[in-house]
Short mmCIF file of C-alpha atoms in Angstrom, two decimals:
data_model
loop_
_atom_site.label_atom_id
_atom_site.label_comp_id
_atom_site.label_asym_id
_atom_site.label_seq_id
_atom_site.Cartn_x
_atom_site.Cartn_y
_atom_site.Cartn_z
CA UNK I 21 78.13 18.48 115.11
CA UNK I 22 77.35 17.24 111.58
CA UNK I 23 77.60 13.84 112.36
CA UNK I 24 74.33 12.67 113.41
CA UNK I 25 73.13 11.67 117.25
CA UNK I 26 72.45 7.67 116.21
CA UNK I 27 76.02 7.81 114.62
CA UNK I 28 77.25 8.92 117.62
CA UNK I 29 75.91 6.36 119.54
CA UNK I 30 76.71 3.45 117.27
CA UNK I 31 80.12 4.99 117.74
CA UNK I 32 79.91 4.67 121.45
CA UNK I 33 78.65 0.87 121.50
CA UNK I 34 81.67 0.17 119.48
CA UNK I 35 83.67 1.39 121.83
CA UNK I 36 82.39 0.14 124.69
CA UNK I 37 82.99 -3.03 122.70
CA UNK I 38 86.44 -1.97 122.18
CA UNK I 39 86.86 -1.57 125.70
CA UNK I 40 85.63 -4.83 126.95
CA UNK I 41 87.72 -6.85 124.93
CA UNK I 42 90.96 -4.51 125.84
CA UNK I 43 89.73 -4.62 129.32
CA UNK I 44 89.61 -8.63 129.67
CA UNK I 45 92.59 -8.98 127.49
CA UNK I 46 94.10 -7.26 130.16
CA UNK I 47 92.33 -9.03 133.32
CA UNK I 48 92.00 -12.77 131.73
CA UNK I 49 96.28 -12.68 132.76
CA UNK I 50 96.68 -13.96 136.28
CA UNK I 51 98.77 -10.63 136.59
CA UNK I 52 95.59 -8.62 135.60
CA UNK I 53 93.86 -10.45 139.31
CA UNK I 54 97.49 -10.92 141.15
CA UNK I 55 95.82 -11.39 144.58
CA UNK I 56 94.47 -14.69 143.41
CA UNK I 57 95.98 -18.38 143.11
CA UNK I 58 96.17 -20.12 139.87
CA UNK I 59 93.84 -22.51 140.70
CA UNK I 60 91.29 -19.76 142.51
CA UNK I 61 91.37 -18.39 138.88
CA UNK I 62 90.06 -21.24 136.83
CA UNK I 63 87.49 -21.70 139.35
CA UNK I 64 86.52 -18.48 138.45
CA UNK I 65 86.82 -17.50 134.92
CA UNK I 66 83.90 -15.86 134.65
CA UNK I 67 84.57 -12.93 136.48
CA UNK I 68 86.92 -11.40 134.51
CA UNK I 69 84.32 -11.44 131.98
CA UNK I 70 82.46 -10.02 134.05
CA UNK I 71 84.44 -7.36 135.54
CA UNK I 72 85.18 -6.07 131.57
CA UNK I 73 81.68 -5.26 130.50
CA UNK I 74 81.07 -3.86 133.98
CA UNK I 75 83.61 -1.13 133.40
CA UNK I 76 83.20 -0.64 129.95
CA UNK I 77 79.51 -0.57 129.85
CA UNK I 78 79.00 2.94 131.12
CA UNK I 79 80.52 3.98 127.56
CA UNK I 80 77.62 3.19 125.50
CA UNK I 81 74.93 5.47 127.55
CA UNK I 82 77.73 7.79 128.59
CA UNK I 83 76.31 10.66 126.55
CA UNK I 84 72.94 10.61 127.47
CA UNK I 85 73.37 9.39 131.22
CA UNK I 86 76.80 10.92 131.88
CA UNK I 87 76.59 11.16 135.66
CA UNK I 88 75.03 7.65 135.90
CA UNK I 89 77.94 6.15 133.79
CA UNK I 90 80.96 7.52 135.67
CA UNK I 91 79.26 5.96 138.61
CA UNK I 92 79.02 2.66 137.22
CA UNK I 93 82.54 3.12 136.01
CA UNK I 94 83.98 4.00 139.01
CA UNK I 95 81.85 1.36 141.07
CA UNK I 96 83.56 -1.18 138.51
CA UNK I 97 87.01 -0.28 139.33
CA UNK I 98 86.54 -0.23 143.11
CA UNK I 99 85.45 -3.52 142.22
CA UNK I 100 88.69 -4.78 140.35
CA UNK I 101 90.33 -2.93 142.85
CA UNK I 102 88.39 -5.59 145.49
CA UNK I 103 89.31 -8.85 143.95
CA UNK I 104 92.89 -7.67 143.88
CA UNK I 105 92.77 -6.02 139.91
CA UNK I 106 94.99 -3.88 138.50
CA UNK I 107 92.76 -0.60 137.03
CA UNK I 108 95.72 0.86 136.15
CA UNK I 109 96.74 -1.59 133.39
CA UNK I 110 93.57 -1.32 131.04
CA UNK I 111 90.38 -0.50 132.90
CA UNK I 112 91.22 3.43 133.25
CA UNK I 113 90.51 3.43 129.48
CA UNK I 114 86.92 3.75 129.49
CA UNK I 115 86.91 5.09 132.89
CA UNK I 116 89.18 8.30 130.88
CA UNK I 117 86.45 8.44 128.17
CA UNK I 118 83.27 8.71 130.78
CA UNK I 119 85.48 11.65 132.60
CA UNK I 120 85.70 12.99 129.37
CA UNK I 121 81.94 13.50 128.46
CA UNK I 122 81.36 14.49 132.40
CA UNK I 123 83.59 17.22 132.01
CA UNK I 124 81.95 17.94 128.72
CA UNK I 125 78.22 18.01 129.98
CA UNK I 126 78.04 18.58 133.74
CA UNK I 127 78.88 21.63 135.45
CA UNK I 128 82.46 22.52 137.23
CA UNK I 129 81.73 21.11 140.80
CA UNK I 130 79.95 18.08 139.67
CA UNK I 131 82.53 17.78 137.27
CA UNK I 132 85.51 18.44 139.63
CA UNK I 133 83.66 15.82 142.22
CA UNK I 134 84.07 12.72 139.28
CA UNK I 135 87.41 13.84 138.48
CA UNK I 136 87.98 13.61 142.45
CA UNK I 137 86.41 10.38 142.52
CA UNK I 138 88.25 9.23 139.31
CA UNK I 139 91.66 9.92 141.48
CA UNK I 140 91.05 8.52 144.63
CA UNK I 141 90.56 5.09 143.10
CA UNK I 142 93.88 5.48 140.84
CA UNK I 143 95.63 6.55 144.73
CA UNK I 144 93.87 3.40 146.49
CA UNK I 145 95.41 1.22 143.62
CA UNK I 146 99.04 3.46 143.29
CA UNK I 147 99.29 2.23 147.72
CA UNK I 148 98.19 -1.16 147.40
CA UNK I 149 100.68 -1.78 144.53
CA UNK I 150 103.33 0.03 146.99
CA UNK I 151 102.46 -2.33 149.73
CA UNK I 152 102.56 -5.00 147.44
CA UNK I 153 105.96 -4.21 146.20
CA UNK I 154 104.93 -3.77 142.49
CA UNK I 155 105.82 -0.63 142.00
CA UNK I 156 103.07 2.49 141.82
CA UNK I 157 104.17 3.68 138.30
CA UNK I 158 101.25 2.46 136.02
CA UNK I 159 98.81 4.14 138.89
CA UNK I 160 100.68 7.68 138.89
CA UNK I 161 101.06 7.24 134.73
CA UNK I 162 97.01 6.09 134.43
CA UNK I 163 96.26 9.22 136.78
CA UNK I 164 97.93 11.53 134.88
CA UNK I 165 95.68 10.05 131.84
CA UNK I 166 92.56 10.62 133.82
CA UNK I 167 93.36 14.52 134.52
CA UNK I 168 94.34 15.40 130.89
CA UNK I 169 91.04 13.67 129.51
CA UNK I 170 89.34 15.57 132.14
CA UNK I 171 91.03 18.73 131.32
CA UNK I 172 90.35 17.91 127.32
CA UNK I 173 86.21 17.85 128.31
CA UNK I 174 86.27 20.65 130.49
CA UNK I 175 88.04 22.99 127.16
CA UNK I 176 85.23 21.02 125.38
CA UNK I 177 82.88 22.50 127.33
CA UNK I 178 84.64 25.91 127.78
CA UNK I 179 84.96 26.44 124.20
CA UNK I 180 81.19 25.82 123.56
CA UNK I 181 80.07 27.99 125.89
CA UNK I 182 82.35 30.54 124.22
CA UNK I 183 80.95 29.81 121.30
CA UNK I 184 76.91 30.02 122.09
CA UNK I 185 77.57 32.98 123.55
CA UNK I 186 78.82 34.65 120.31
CA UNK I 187 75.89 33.14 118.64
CA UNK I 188 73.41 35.15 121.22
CA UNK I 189 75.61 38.65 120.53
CA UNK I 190 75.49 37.64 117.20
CA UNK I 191 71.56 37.53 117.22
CA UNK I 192 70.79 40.25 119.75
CA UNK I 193 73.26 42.40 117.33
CA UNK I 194 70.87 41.18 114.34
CA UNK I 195 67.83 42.11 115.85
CA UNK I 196 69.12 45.38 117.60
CA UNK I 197 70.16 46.40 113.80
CA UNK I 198 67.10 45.55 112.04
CA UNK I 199 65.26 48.01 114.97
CA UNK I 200 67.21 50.57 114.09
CA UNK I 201 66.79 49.93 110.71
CA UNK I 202 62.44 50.07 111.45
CA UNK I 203 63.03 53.11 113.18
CA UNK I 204 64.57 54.46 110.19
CA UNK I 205 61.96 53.68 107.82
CA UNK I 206 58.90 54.90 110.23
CA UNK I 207 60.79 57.87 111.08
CA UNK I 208 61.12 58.66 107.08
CA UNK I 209 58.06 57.74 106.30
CA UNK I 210 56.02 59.57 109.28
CA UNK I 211 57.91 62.78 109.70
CA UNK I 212 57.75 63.54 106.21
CA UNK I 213 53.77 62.64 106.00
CA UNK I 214 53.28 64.29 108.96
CA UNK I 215 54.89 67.44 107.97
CA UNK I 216 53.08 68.62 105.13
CA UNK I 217 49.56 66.79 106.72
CA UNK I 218 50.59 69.81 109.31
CA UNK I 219 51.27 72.30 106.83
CA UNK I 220 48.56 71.65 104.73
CA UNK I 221 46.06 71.76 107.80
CA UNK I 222 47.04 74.99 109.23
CA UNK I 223 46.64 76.68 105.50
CA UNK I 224 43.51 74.88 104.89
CA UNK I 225 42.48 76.67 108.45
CA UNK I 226 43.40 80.21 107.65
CA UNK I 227 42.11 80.33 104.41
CA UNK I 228 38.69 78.03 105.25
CA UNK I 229 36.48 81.33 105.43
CA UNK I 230 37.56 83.45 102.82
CA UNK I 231 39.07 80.75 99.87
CA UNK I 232 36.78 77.75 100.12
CA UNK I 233 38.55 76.24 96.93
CA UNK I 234 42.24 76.72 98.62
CA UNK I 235 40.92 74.77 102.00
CA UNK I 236 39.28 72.20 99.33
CA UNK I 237 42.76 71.45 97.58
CA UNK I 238 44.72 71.48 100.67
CA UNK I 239 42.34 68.80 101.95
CA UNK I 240 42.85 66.90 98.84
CA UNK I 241 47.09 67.32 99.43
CA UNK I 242 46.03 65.75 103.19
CA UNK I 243 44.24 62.94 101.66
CA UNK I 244 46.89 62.09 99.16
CA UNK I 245 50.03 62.46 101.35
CA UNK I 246 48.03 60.25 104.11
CA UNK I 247 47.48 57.82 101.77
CA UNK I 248 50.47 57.32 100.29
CA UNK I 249 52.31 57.08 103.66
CA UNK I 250 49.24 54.34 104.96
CA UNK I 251 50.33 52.42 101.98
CA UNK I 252 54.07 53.03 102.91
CA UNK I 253 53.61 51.47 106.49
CA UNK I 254 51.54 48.35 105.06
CA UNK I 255 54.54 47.49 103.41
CA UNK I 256 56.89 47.13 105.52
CA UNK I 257 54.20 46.08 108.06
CA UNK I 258 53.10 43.08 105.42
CA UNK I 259 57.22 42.34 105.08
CA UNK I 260 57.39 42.26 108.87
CA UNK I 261 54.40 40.06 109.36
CA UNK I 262 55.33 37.88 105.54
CA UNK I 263 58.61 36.90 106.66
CA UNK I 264 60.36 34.16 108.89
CA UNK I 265 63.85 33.45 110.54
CA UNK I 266 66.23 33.25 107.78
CA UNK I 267 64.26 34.60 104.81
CA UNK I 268 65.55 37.38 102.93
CA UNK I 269 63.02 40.29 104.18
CA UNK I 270 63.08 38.95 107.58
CA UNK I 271 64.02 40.13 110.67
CA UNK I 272 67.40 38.61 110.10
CA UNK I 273 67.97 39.98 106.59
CA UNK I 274 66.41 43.25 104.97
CA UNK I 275 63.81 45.78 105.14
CA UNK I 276 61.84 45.12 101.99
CA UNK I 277 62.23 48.51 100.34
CA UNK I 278 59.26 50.64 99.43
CA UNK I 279 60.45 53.02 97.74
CA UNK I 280 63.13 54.53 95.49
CA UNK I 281 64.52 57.38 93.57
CA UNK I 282 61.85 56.41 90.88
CA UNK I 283 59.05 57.92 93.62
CA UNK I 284 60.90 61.19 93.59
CA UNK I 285 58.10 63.09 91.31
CA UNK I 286 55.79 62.14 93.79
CA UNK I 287 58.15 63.13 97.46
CA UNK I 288 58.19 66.91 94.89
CA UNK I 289 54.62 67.15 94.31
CA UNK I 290 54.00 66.19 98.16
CA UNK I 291 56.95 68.79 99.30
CA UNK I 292 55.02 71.49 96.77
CA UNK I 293 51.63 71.00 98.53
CA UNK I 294 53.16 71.78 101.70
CA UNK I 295 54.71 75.52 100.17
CA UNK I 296 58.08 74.58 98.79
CA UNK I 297 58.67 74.12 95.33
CA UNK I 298 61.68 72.08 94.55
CA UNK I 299 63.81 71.88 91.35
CA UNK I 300 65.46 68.65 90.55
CA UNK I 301 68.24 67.97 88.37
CA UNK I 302 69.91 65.15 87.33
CA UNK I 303 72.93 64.38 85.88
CA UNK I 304 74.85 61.33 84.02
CA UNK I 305 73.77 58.60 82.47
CA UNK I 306 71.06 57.10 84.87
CA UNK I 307 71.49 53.27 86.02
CA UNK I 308 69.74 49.95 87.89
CA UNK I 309 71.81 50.92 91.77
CA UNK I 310 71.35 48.38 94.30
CA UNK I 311 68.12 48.17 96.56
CA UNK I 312 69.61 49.41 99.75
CA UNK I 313 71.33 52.13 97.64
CA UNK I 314 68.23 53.17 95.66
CA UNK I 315 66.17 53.40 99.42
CA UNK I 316 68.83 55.49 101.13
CA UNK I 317 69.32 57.81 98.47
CA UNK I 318 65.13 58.47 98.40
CA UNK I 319 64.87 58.46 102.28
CA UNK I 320 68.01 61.52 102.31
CA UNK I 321 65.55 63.47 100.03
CA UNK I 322 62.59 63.13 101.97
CA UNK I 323 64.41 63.54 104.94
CA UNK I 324 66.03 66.56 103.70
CA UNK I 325 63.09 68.15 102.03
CA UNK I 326 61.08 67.68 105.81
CA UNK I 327 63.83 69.58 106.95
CA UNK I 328 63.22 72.51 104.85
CA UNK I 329 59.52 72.23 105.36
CA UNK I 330 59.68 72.33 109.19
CA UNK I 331 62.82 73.94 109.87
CA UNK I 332 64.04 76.34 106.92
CA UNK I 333 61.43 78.58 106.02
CA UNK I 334 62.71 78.63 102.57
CA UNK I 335 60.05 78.62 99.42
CA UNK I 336 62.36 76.65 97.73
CA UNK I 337 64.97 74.42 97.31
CA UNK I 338 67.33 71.99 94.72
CA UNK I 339 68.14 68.40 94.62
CA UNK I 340 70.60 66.96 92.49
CA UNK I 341 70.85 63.70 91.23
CA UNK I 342 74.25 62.98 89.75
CA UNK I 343 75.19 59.10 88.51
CA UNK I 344 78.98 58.89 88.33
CA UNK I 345 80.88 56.52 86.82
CA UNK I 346 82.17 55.54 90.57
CA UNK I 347 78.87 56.33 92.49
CA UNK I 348 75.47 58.13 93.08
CA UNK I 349 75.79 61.88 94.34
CA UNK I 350 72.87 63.15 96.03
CA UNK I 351 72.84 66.74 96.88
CA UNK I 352 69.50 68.74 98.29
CA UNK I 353 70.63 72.53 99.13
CA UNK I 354 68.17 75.27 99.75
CA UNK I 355 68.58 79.20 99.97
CA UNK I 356 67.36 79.66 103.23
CA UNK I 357 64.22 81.85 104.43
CA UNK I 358 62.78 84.31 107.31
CA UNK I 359 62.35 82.14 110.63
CA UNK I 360 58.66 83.87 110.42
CA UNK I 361 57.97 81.48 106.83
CA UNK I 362 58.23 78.21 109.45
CA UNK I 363 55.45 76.49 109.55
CA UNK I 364 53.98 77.25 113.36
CA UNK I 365 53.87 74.36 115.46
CA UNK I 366 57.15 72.63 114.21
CA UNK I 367 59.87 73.51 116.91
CA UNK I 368 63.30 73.07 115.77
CA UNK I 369 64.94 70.57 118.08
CA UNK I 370 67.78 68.01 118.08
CA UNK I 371 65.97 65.48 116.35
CA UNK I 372 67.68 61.71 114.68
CA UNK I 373 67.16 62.96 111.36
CA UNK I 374 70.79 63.99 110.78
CA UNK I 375 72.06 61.35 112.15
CA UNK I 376 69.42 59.20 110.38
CA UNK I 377 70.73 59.63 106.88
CA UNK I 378 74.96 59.62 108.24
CA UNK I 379 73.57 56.04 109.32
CA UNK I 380 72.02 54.93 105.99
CA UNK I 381 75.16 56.37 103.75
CA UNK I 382 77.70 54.76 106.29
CA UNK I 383 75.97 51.31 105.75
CA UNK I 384 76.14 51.84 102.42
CA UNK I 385 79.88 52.43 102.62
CA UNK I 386 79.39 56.46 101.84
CA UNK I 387 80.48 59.48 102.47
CA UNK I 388 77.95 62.43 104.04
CA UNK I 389 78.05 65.79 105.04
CA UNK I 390 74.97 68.15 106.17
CA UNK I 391 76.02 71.61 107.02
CA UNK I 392 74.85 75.46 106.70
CA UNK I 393 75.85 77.18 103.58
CA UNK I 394 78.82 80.19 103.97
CA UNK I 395 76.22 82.68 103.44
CA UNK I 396 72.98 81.48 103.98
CA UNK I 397 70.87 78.08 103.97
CA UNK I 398 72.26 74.46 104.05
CA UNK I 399 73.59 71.65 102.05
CA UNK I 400 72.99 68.12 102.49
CA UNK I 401 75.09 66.54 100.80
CA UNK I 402 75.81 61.82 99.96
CA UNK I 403 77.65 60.08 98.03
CA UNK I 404 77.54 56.10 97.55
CA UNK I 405 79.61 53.81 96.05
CA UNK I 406 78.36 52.13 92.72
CA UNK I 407 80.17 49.38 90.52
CA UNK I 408 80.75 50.74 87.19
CA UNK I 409 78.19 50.68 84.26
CA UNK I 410 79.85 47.35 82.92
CA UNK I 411 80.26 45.83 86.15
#
């Protein structure tokens, strides 16, 4: 396949050329046209001639005209075969190497059909050597050629079917991953945004009457978390719509990332808006982590911290930040609350989000856990693998 298409044909004249001289090598000998006298012959030594670029034509255009060559090859022999030539002693070579490339290109029956035809001429010639008392030998030997260059183009073929059909799982399994990994990112980016928007509404709607300044900041917190999420979705829209086959943020690489661990002041100040004030803590030296790494961590926060807001009824909550000197440790745990603290209008329901952040930590070659405490509340809990701070 590297070898380019004119190469390939150059390489076929030259064979054909190969062929013709093998092929009237072989005929030119009066036991190449046994039927005929000596003297017959030098009247006619031009057909042998003839006869050899008849045969070995067909292997020049064999590759683009398959079916038409294999029917000029076989028309050739039966025509050796009528002037009382011997197919089996030289002209079965390039009738072999046309099988070959019909076995390669053209479907089983059509393919079985030239094989068929390929064997009836090697039988006609294997019973009118028996009749002549030569022997049938070279006819069942030249046969046996015929099937096993047959069989070669047919595993030809097999084998690259095989392989363009890994190629198409290959690139549906591509694209079915990099929908998944959209889904991800919208769901992130949406539930969280949506969340406090809801939140922030339905306080900015009890308290409208009687605290005109509360409604006014909580429609501020709706304008900011809106924002920031419109400008989330623009960039991974603008990746989407930016990239091509094969480029790095494409659809058959990455998710351009838009955001990271470095955005976490801002995911707290949103999160506070919406009633729960979270505490962060880090610990260890802090480090450059990897892209993918960096995204996965922030997306378990927000994730986690939506969670709370929609599902916990806790006023607050902790997320840890640890950088180990084998990994990142994530941690977001919060104490729990009264069901009645849950914002109205967010039912609790078996949702992806859980299974939304095992994802992103597995792909990351993590561990994750997510689980209610002993007592009270729950723990959500990653780890992902780093190299070390001299690596």
């Amino acid at each position: 396949m590297r070898i380019r298409p004119r190469i390939w044909v150059a390489l076929d004249y030259l064979l054909a050329a190969c062929c013709a001289v093998l092929v009237y090598g072989i005929l030119f000998r009066p036991v190449g046209l046994y039927r005929l006298h000596v003297t017959v012959w030098y009247a006619m030594a031009w057909l042998p001639p003839l006869l050899a670029v008849w045969v070995s034509a067909p292997v020049a255009v064999r590759r683009k005209y398959p079916l038409a060559a294999l029917a000029v090859a076989l028309a050739g022999g039966a025509a050796i075969l009528a002037v009382g030539g011997e197919i089996s002693r030289g002209p079965f070579v390039p009738l072999a190497l046309v099988l070959f490339l019909v076995a390669v290109a053209c479907p089983g029956p059509t393919a079985l059909a030239g094989l068929g035809g390929s064997l009836a001429l090697m039988l006609i010639q294997a019973l009118t050597l028996h009749v002549a008392g030569n022997g049938s030998g070279n006819a069942i030997a030249s046969g046996l050629v015929l099937i096993l260059a047959w069989l070669a183009g047919y595993m030809a073929r097999q084998r690259r079917a095989y392989a363009a059909r890994l190629r198409q799982q290959v690139a549906e399994v591509a694209v079915t991953e990099e929908r998944l990994r959209i889904a991800r990112e919208l769901h992130d980016v949406v539930a969280h945004s949506l969340t406090v928007v809801a939140v922030q509404a339905g306080f900015a709607e009890y308290v409208f009457d009687r605290q005109p300044g509360q409604t006014r900041s909580a429609l501020a917190a709706i304008q900011t978390v809106t924002r920031e999420a419109l400008a989330d979705m623009q960039r991974m829209l603008g990746a989407l719509r930016r990239a091509g086959p094969g480029e790095e943020d494409g659809m058959t690489g990455t998710l351009a990332p838009t955001a990271g661990l470095a955005d976490l002041d801002r995911l707290v100040a949103g999160t506070a808006g919406a009633g729960v004030q979270v505490d962060v803590r880090r610990a260890g030296q802090a480090r450059a982590v990897p892209a993918g790494v960096d995204l996965s961590a922030f997306r378990i926060v927000q994730e986690a911290l939506t969670n709370v807001v929609k599902h916990s009824g806790a006023s607050s909550c902790q997320v840890s930040i640890d950088y180990r000197a084998d990994g990142l440790a994530v941690e977001i745990t919060d104490p729990g609350g009264e069901p009645s603290r849950a914002p109205a209008g967010l039912a609790v329901g078996a949702g992806h989000g859980i299974a939304g952040m095992a994802e992103r930590v597995s792909l990351c070659g993590g561990d994750f856990t997510a689980a209610p405490l002993p007592v009270r509340g729950f723990r959500v809990a990653a780890r992902f693998p780093l190299p070390g701070p001299g690596q």
